[in-house]
Coordinates of C-alpha atoms and ligand atoms in Angstrom, one line a residue:
M1 CA 16.0 -84.6 170.4
A2 CA 19.3 -83.2 171.7
E3 CA 19.5 -79.4 171.3
Q4 CA 22.1 -79.6 168.6
D5 CA 20.1 -82.0 166.5
Q6 CA 17.1 -79.8 166.9
Q7 CA 19.1 -76.8 165.7
K8 CA 20.4 -78.7 162.7
A9 CA 16.9 -79.9 161.8
N10 CA 15.6 -76.3 162.1
K11 CA 18.4 -75.1 159.9
A12 CA 17.7 -77.7 157.2
E13 CA 14.0 -76.8 157.3
K14 CA 14.8 -73.1 156.7
K15 CA 17.1 -74.0 153.8
D16 CA 14.2 -75.7 151.9
K17 CA 12.0 -72.6 151.8
Q18 CA 11.6 -70.2 149.0
F19 CA 13.7 -67.0 149.1
A20 CA 10.8 -64.7 150.1
T21 CA 10.0 -67.0 153.0
K22 CA 13.7 -67.2 154.1
L23 CA 13.7 -63.4 154.3
I24 CA 11.1 -63.4 156.9
H25 CA 11.7 -66.8 158.7
F26 CA 15.4 -66.8 158.9
G27 CA 15.8 -68.4 162.3
A28 CA 15.9 -65.6 164.8
E29 CA 12.7 -63.9 163.8
I30 CA 11.1 -64.7 167.2
D31 CA 13.1 -64.1 170.4
E32 CA 13.4 -67.5 172.2
H33 CA 13.2 -66.0 175.6
T34 CA 10.4 -63.5 175.4
G35 CA 8.6 -64.3 172.1
A36 CA 9.4 -60.7 170.9
S37 CA 8.8 -60.2 167.2
S38 CA 12.2 -58.9 166.4
V39 CA 15.8 -59.8 167.4
P40 CA 16.7 -58.0 170.6
I41 CA 19.5 -55.5 170.4
Y42 CA 22.1 -56.8 172.8
Q43 CA 23.8 -53.5 173.5
A44 CA 26.5 -55.1 175.7
S45 CA 30.2 -55.3 175.4
T46 CA 30.7 -58.2 177.8
F47 CA 28.7 -61.1 179.3
H48 CA 28.5 -62.4 182.9
H49 CA 30.0 -65.8 183.6
H50 CA 27.3 -67.5 185.7
D51 CA 29.5 -70.5 186.1
I52 CA 33.2 -69.9 185.8
F53 CA 33.8 -73.5 184.7
N54 CA 31.2 -73.3 182.0
P55 CA 31.9 -70.1 180.0
P56 CA 28.8 -68.6 178.3
D57 CA 28.2 -68.9 174.5
Y58 CA 29.0 -65.2 174.2
D59 CA 31.7 -63.7 176.3
Y60 CA 32.8 -60.4 174.6
S61 CA 31.0 -58.6 171.8
R62 CA 34.0 -58.4 169.5
S63 CA 34.2 -62.2 169.5
G64 CA 30.4 -62.7 169.3
N65 CA 27.2 -60.8 169.9
P66 CA 23.7 -62.4 169.7
T67 CA 22.3 -59.6 167.5
R68 CA 25.2 -59.7 165.2
Q69 CA 25.1 -63.5 165.2
A70 CA 21.4 -63.4 164.1
L71 CA 22.4 -61.2 161.1
E72 CA 25.4 -63.4 160.3
D73 CA 23.2 -66.6 160.2
Y74 CA 20.7 -64.7 158.2
I75 CA 23.1 -63.7 155.3
A76 CA 24.6 -67.2 155.3
L77 CA 21.1 -68.6 154.8
L78 CA 20.3 -66.2 152.0
E79 CA 23.6 -66.8 150.1
G80 CA 23.4 -70.6 150.7
G81 CA 26.8 -70.6 152.5
E82 CA 28.0 -72.1 155.7
R83 CA 28.9 -69.1 157.8
G84 CA 28.3 -65.4 157.6
F85 CA 30.2 -62.5 159.1
A86 CA 29.2 -58.9 159.7
F87 CA 31.6 -56.0 159.5
S88 CA 31.6 -52.2 160.1
S89 CA 31.5 -51.5 156.4
G90 CA 31.8 -53.1 153.0
M91 CA 35.5 -52.2 152.9
A92 CA 36.0 -53.7 156.4
A93 CA 34.5 -57.0 155.0
I94 CA 36.7 -56.9 151.9
S95 CA 39.9 -55.9 153.6
T96 CA 39.4 -58.5 156.3
T97 CA 38.8 -61.2 153.7
F98 CA 41.9 -60.2 151.7
L99 CA 44.0 -60.8 154.8
L100 CA 43.4 -64.5 154.2
L101 CA 46.3 -63.9 151.9
S102 CA 49.9 -63.5 153.0
S103 CA 53.0 -61.6 152.0
G104 CA 54.3 -62.9 148.7
D105 CA 50.8 -64.0 147.4
H106 CA 49.3 -62.7 144.2
V107 CA 45.6 -62.1 143.4
I108 CA 43.8 -61.6 140.0
V109 CA 41.2 -58.9 140.2
T110 CA 38.5 -57.5 137.9
E111 CA 39.9 -54.3 136.4
D112 CA 36.7 -52.3 137.0
V113 CA 36.5 -53.4 140.6
Y114 CA 34.9 -51.0 143.2
G115 CA 37.2 -48.0 143.7
G116 CA 37.7 -48.7 147.4
T117 CA 38.9 -52.2 146.6
Y118 CA 41.3 -50.9 144.0
R119 CA 42.7 -48.4 146.6
L120 CA 43.0 -51.2 149.2
L121 CA 45.0 -53.4 146.8
T122 CA 47.2 -50.7 145.2
S123 CA 48.0 -48.5 148.2
I124 CA 47.8 -50.8 151.3
L125 CA 48.0 -54.5 150.5
D126 CA 50.9 -53.9 148.0
R127 CA 52.9 -52.5 150.9
L128 CA 52.3 -55.7 152.8
G129 CA 53.6 -57.7 149.9
I130 CA 50.3 -58.8 148.5
E131 CA 50.5 -58.3 144.7
S132 CA 47.5 -57.9 142.3
T133 CA 47.0 -58.0 138.6
F134 CA 43.9 -56.3 137.2
V135 CA 42.3 -57.9 134.1
D136 CA 39.3 -57.5 131.9
M137 CA 37.3 -60.5 133.3
T138 CA 34.9 -60.5 130.4
R139 CA 37.9 -62.0 128.5
F140 CA 38.7 -65.4 130.0
E141 CA 42.1 -65.6 128.2
E142 CA 43.2 -62.5 130.1
V143 CA 42.3 -64.2 133.4
K144 CA 44.2 -67.3 132.5
A145 CA 47.2 -65.3 131.2
A146 CA 47.5 -63.5 134.6
L147 CA 48.2 -66.7 136.5
K148 CA 51.6 -66.8 138.2
P149 CA 53.4 -69.4 140.4
N150 CA 52.4 -67.3 143.5
T151 CA 48.7 -66.7 142.5
K152 CA 46.5 -67.6 145.4
A153 CA 43.1 -66.0 144.7
V154 CA 40.7 -64.5 142.1
F155 CA 38.5 -61.5 143.0
M156 CA 35.4 -60.9 140.9
E157 CA 32.7 -58.3 140.7
T158 CA 29.8 -58.8 138.3
P159 CA 28.0 -56.9 137.0
S160 CA 30.8 -54.3 137.5
N161 CA 30.5 -50.7 138.3
P162 CA 29.5 -48.5 136.6
T163 CA 29.4 -50.0 133.1
L164 CA 27.9 -53.3 134.3
K165 CA 30.4 -55.7 132.6
I166 CA 29.6 -59.4 133.0
T167 CA 32.1 -62.0 134.2
D168 CA 31.2 -65.7 133.7
I169 CA 31.3 -66.8 137.3
A170 CA 31.2 -70.6 136.7
E171 CA 33.9 -70.5 134.1
V172 CA 36.4 -68.5 136.2
T173 CA 35.6 -70.4 139.3
A174 CA 36.0 -73.8 137.7
W175 CA 39.4 -72.7 136.3
A176 CA 40.4 -71.3 139.7
K177 CA 39.6 -74.6 141.4
Q178 CA 41.9 -76.4 139.0
H179 CA 44.7 -74.1 140.2
D180 CA 43.7 -74.3 143.9
L181 CA 42.9 -70.6 143.9
L182 CA 40.5 -69.0 146.4
T183 CA 37.5 -67.3 144.7
M184 CA 35.9 -64.2 146.1
L185 CA 33.0 -62.2 144.6
D186 CA 31.6 -58.8 145.5
N187 CA 27.8 -59.4 145.1
T188 CA 26.7 -55.9 146.2
F189 CA 25.0 -54.9 142.9
M190 CA 22.9 -58.1 142.6
T191 CA 22.2 -59.2 146.2
P192 CA 21.4 -62.9 147.0
Y193 CA 17.9 -62.2 145.6
H194 CA 19.3 -62.0 142.1
Q195 CA 22.6 -63.9 142.3
R196 CA 23.9 -66.6 144.5
P197 CA 27.6 -67.1 143.6
I198 CA 28.2 -69.9 146.2
E199 CA 25.8 -72.1 144.1
L200 CA 28.2 -71.5 141.2
G201 CA 31.3 -72.6 143.2
V202 CA 32.5 -69.3 144.6
D203 CA 34.3 -69.6 148.0
I204 CA 33.5 -66.3 149.6
V205 CA 30.8 -63.8 148.8
L206 CA 31.1 -60.2 149.9
H207 CA 28.7 -57.3 150.3
S208 CA 28.6 -53.7 150.9
A209 CA 25.4 -54.1 152.9
T210 CA 25.3 -50.3 152.9
K211 CA 23.6 -50.6 149.6
F212 CA 20.6 -52.8 148.6
L213 CA 20.7 -55.1 151.7
G214 CA 20.3 -52.2 154.2
G215 CA 18.3 -50.4 151.5
H216 CA 17.5 -47.1 153.3
S217 CA 20.8 -45.1 153.1
D218 CA 20.9 -45.1 156.9
V219 CA 23.5 -47.8 157.8
L220 CA 27.1 -48.5 156.8
A221 CA 27.8 -52.2 157.0
G222 CA 29.6 -55.1 155.2
L223 CA 28.9 -58.8 155.1
A224 CA 30.9 -61.9 154.1
V225 CA 29.7 -65.5 153.6
A226 CA 32.1 -68.5 153.5
A227 CA 31.0 -71.5 151.5
N228 CA 32.5 -74.0 153.9
E229 CA 33.3 -74.4 157.5
S230 CA 37.1 -74.4 157.3
L231 CA 37.1 -71.0 155.4
G232 CA 34.5 -69.9 158.0
R233 CA 36.9 -70.6 160.8
R234 CA 39.7 -68.7 159.2
L235 CA 37.4 -65.7 158.5
K236 CA 36.2 -65.8 162.1
Q237 CA 39.7 -65.7 163.4
L238 CA 40.4 -62.6 161.2
Q239 CA 37.2 -60.8 162.1
N240 CA 37.9 -61.3 165.8
G241 CA 41.7 -60.6 165.5
L242 CA 41.2 -57.4 163.4
G243 CA 38.1 -56.3 165.3
T244 CA 36.4 -55.1 162.2
V245 CA 33.0 -56.1 163.6
L246 CA 29.5 -54.5 163.1
G247 CA 27.8 -53.1 166.2
A248 CA 24.6 -54.4 167.7
Q249 CA 22.5 -51.4 166.7
E250 CA 23.6 -51.5 163.1
S251 CA 23.2 -55.3 163.0
W252 CA 19.6 -54.8 164.0
L253 CA 19.0 -52.0 161.5
L254 CA 20.4 -54.2 158.7
I255 CA 18.2 -57.1 159.7
R256 CA 15.2 -54.8 159.6
G257 CA 16.2 -53.6 156.1
M258 CA 16.9 -57.0 154.7
K259 CA 13.4 -58.3 155.5
T260 CA 12.0 -56.2 152.6
L261 CA 14.9 -57.0 150.2
Q262 CA 12.7 -59.0 147.7
A263 CA 9.9 -56.5 147.8
R264 CA 12.3 -53.6 147.1
M265 CA 14.4 -55.4 144.5
E266 CA 11.4 -56.5 142.6
H267 CA 9.9 -53.1 142.4
S268 CA 13.2 -51.3 141.6
E269 CA 14.2 -53.9 139.0
K270 CA 10.9 -53.5 137.2
S271 CA 11.4 -49.7 137.2
A272 CA 15.0 -50.0 136.1
R273 CA 14.0 -52.1 133.1
K274 CA 11.5 -49.5 132.1
L275 CA 14.0 -46.7 132.6
A276 CA 16.7 -48.5 130.6
A277 CA 14.3 -49.2 127.7
W278 CA 13.1 -45.5 127.7
L279 CA 16.7 -44.2 127.8
S280 CA 17.8 -46.4 124.9
R281 CA 15.2 -45.0 122.6
L282 CA 16.2 -41.4 123.4
D283 CA 18.1 -39.1 121.1
G284 CA 21.0 -37.5 122.9
V285 CA 21.7 -40.5 125.0
E286 CA 24.7 -42.1 123.5
R287 CA 24.8 -45.3 125.4
V288 CA 22.8 -47.2 128.0
Y289 CA 24.4 -49.9 130.2
Y290 CA 21.9 -52.3 131.7
P291 CA 22.2 -56.1 131.7
G292 CA 18.5 -56.4 130.9
L293 CA 18.9 -54.7 127.5
E294 CA 18.9 -57.1 124.5
D295 CA 22.3 -55.8 123.2
H296 CA 24.1 -55.6 126.6
P297 CA 27.5 -57.3 126.2
G298 CA 27.4 -60.6 128.1
R299 CA 23.7 -60.6 128.6
D300 CA 23.4 -64.3 127.9
I301 CA 26.1 -65.1 130.5
H302 CA 24.3 -62.8 133.0
E303 CA 21.0 -64.6 132.4
K304 CA 22.7 -68.0 133.0
Q305 CA 24.0 -67.0 136.4
S306 CA 21.5 -64.5 137.7
L307 CA 17.8 -64.3 138.4
G308 CA 17.4 -60.7 137.5
Y309 CA 19.1 -57.6 136.1
G310 CA 19.3 -55.4 139.2
A311 CA 18.3 -51.8 139.7
V312 CA 21.4 -49.8 138.5
V313 CA 21.3 -48.2 135.0
S314 CA 24.2 -46.2 133.6
F315 CA 23.9 -43.9 130.6
D316 CA 26.1 -41.5 128.6
V317 CA 24.7 -38.1 127.8
G318 CA 27.6 -37.1 125.6
D319 CA 29.7 -34.7 127.6
G320 CA 30.5 -33.3 131.0
D321 CA 28.5 -30.1 130.6
R322 CA 25.4 -32.0 129.7
A323 CA 25.9 -34.5 132.6
K324 CA 26.4 -31.6 135.1
A325 CA 23.3 -29.9 133.7
V326 CA 21.2 -33.1 134.3
L327 CA 22.6 -33.4 137.8
S328 CA 21.6 -29.9 138.7
R329 CA 18.1 -30.2 137.1
V330 CA 16.8 -33.5 138.4
K331 CA 14.3 -33.0 141.3
L332 CA 13.6 -36.6 142.4
P333 CA 16.8 -38.6 142.8
I334 CA 19.3 -37.5 145.4
V335 CA 22.5 -36.6 143.7
A336 CA 25.1 -38.6 145.7
V337 CA 27.6 -41.4 146.0
S338 CA 26.1 -44.8 146.9
L339 CA 23.2 -46.8 145.5
G340 CA 20.6 -49.4 146.4
A341 CA 18.2 -47.4 148.5
V342 CA 14.4 -46.7 148.8
E343 CA 15.1 -43.3 147.2
S344 CA 16.6 -43.1 143.7
I345 CA 20.2 -42.0 143.7
L346 CA 21.9 -40.3 140.7
S347 CA 25.7 -40.5 140.7
Y348 CA 28.4 -38.9 138.5
P349 CA 31.2 -41.5 138.4
A350 CA 33.8 -39.2 136.7
M351 CA 33.7 -36.8 139.7
M352 CA 32.5 -39.2 142.5
S353 CA 33.4 -42.9 142.6
H354 CA 36.1 -42.8 139.9
A355 CA 37.5 -39.3 140.4
A356 CA 40.9 -40.7 141.5
M357 CA 41.3 -42.7 138.3
P358 CA 43.5 -41.1 135.6
R359 CA 41.3 -39.6 132.9
E360 CA 42.7 -41.8 130.1
V361 CA 42.1 -45.0 132.1
R362 CA 38.7 -43.8 133.0
H363 CA 37.8 -43.1 129.3
E364 CA 39.2 -46.4 128.1
R365 CA 36.8 -48.1 130.5
G366 CA 33.8 -46.2 129.3
I367 CA 33.6 -44.0 132.3
T368 CA 33.4 -40.8 130.2
D369 CA 32.6 -37.3 131.4
G370 CA 29.1 -37.8 130.1
L371 CA 28.4 -41.0 132.1
L372 CA 25.7 -41.0 134.8
R373 CA 24.7 -43.8 137.1
Y374 CA 21.1 -44.1 138.1
S375 CA 20.1 -46.4 141.1
V376 CA 16.4 -46.8 140.8
G377 CA 14.5 -46.5 144.1
L378 CA 10.9 -47.1 145.0
E379 CA 9.3 -43.9 143.6
D380 CA 6.7 -44.3 140.8
I381 CA 8.7 -44.9 137.6
D382 CA 6.6 -42.6 135.5
D383 CA 7.4 -39.7 137.8
L384 CA 11.1 -40.6 137.7
I385 CA 11.1 -40.7 133.9
A386 CA 9.2 -37.4 133.6
D387 CA 11.7 -35.9 136.0
L388 CA 14.7 -37.2 134.0
E389 CA 13.1 -36.1 130.8
Q390 CA 12.7 -32.5 131.9
A391 CA 16.3 -32.6 133.1
L392 CA 17.6 -33.9 129.8
R393 CA 15.4 -31.7 127.6
Q394 CA 16.4 -28.2 128.9
Ligands
PLP1 C1 29.9 -49.3 148.2 C2 30.6 -50.5 147.7 C3 31.7 -51.1 148.4 C4 32.2 -50.6 149.7 O1 31.3 -50.6 150.8 P1 31.2 -49.6 152.0 O2 30.1 -50.1 152.8 O3 31.1 -48.2 151.4 O4 32.5 -49.7 152.7 C5 32.2 -52.3 147.9 N1 31.8 -52.8 146.8 C6 30.8 -52.3 146.0 C7 30.4 -52.9 144.7 C8 30.2 -51.1 146.5 O5 29.2 -50.5 145.7

C-alpha cells in the first residue's frame, strides 16, 4: 500500500475506537524511528534540508514541529474534527481563531463568555473593526434578534462560567448554518470526553488546554479543532502567520496529561455530583449551580448534547464576608484562579475572574459577592466535603 493510503487506513482505524482507547492509541504513541513509548520532544527551531530539491516535511518549528503535530492530530481525533492546532495559551487559540473575521464583520457571543474572551472582543477586536453583540444564549430568540447584515459568526460557551448556563448547541448551530455563519465553541469546561460539539455541527472547537486537558496546573496551552479541511487550511495560515504556536516541551507535557483525561474526568465528575448534592441540602447555601442537579436550568438540553456534567460546581454562600471566610478556612483546595486540575481549586469569581465586570452587571448574572466556584480534583470526596463543612460551619 502506498504510504498515504496506509496513513489514511490507520487514521480510519483509530476513529473507530472507543474514547478511552483513543486517549492511549492516538497515532503517535510509539515513535516510528526508535519504538520509544512516548512522542519525542523535537526541541529544534529548524530542520536540515538533506535534498534542496525535496524540502523536508518540517522546515521551521513555527510552521510545523513533529511534537506539536502529534498533539494537534491527537486533539483532532478526540474532538472528531479534521485538523487540530496547538497554541501558546487558550487566549492565543481564541484570538487567532477570531482573526478568521475581518474588519466590518459582526459576531454574536454568549454574554457570560470567559472574561479573557470578553476583553479580547471589547478592547482589541473592536479597535480592528470587528463588532460583537453579547446575548443570553439560553434564550434562542435573543440569538436570532442579534442577527445583522454583517453578522459572520456565533461564539458559544456551554456550560458557561461560573453559573453553568446551558446553550442548545444543535439549535443555534442549525440556525447559524441557514445564515452562513461560522460557529465556534469554547469546550474547556466539558472537554471532548463529555461533549463533542463538532458532532452537533459546530465548525471550530476551542480549548484552554491549561485546564482539564493538561490537568496538572503546570502548563499553559490552547487548542483549536476545525471540522473541515478548508477551515483547517485557513486556521493553519493564521497560526503560522501570527506565530501563536505552542512549544515542543509544552506540547509533550500536554500529551502526557491528556492520556489520563478520562480517568481524571470520571473521578472528578463523580465527586462533583456528590459535592453538588451535599451542598444543595445545606442550610446557609443559597444556590448551587451544577448541570447534574435535577433543577438546574437547561439540564435536559445539557443531557441531550453532553455525556456528563463536568467537575465544576458553583455555589452561593450568601454574602462576601462569608465567602471570604470560607476561602480563608478551607485547607484542601488551593485558592486560585483556574480549574480542571488534579488538585481541587476554589475560586472567588467576584474578585478573581470577574473582578473587571461592573458590580451591577455581575450581580445581574448571578455572580454575587457570595458566589464560590469549586473545581473538584482527585482527592477523596469525603475529605473534601469534611474540609468544606468545617470552613462553612465556623
Ligand atoms: C482559562 C480559560 C480560557 C483562557 O485560557 P488560557 O489558557 O488561560 O489563555 C478560555 N476559556 C475558558 C472557558 C477558560 O476557562
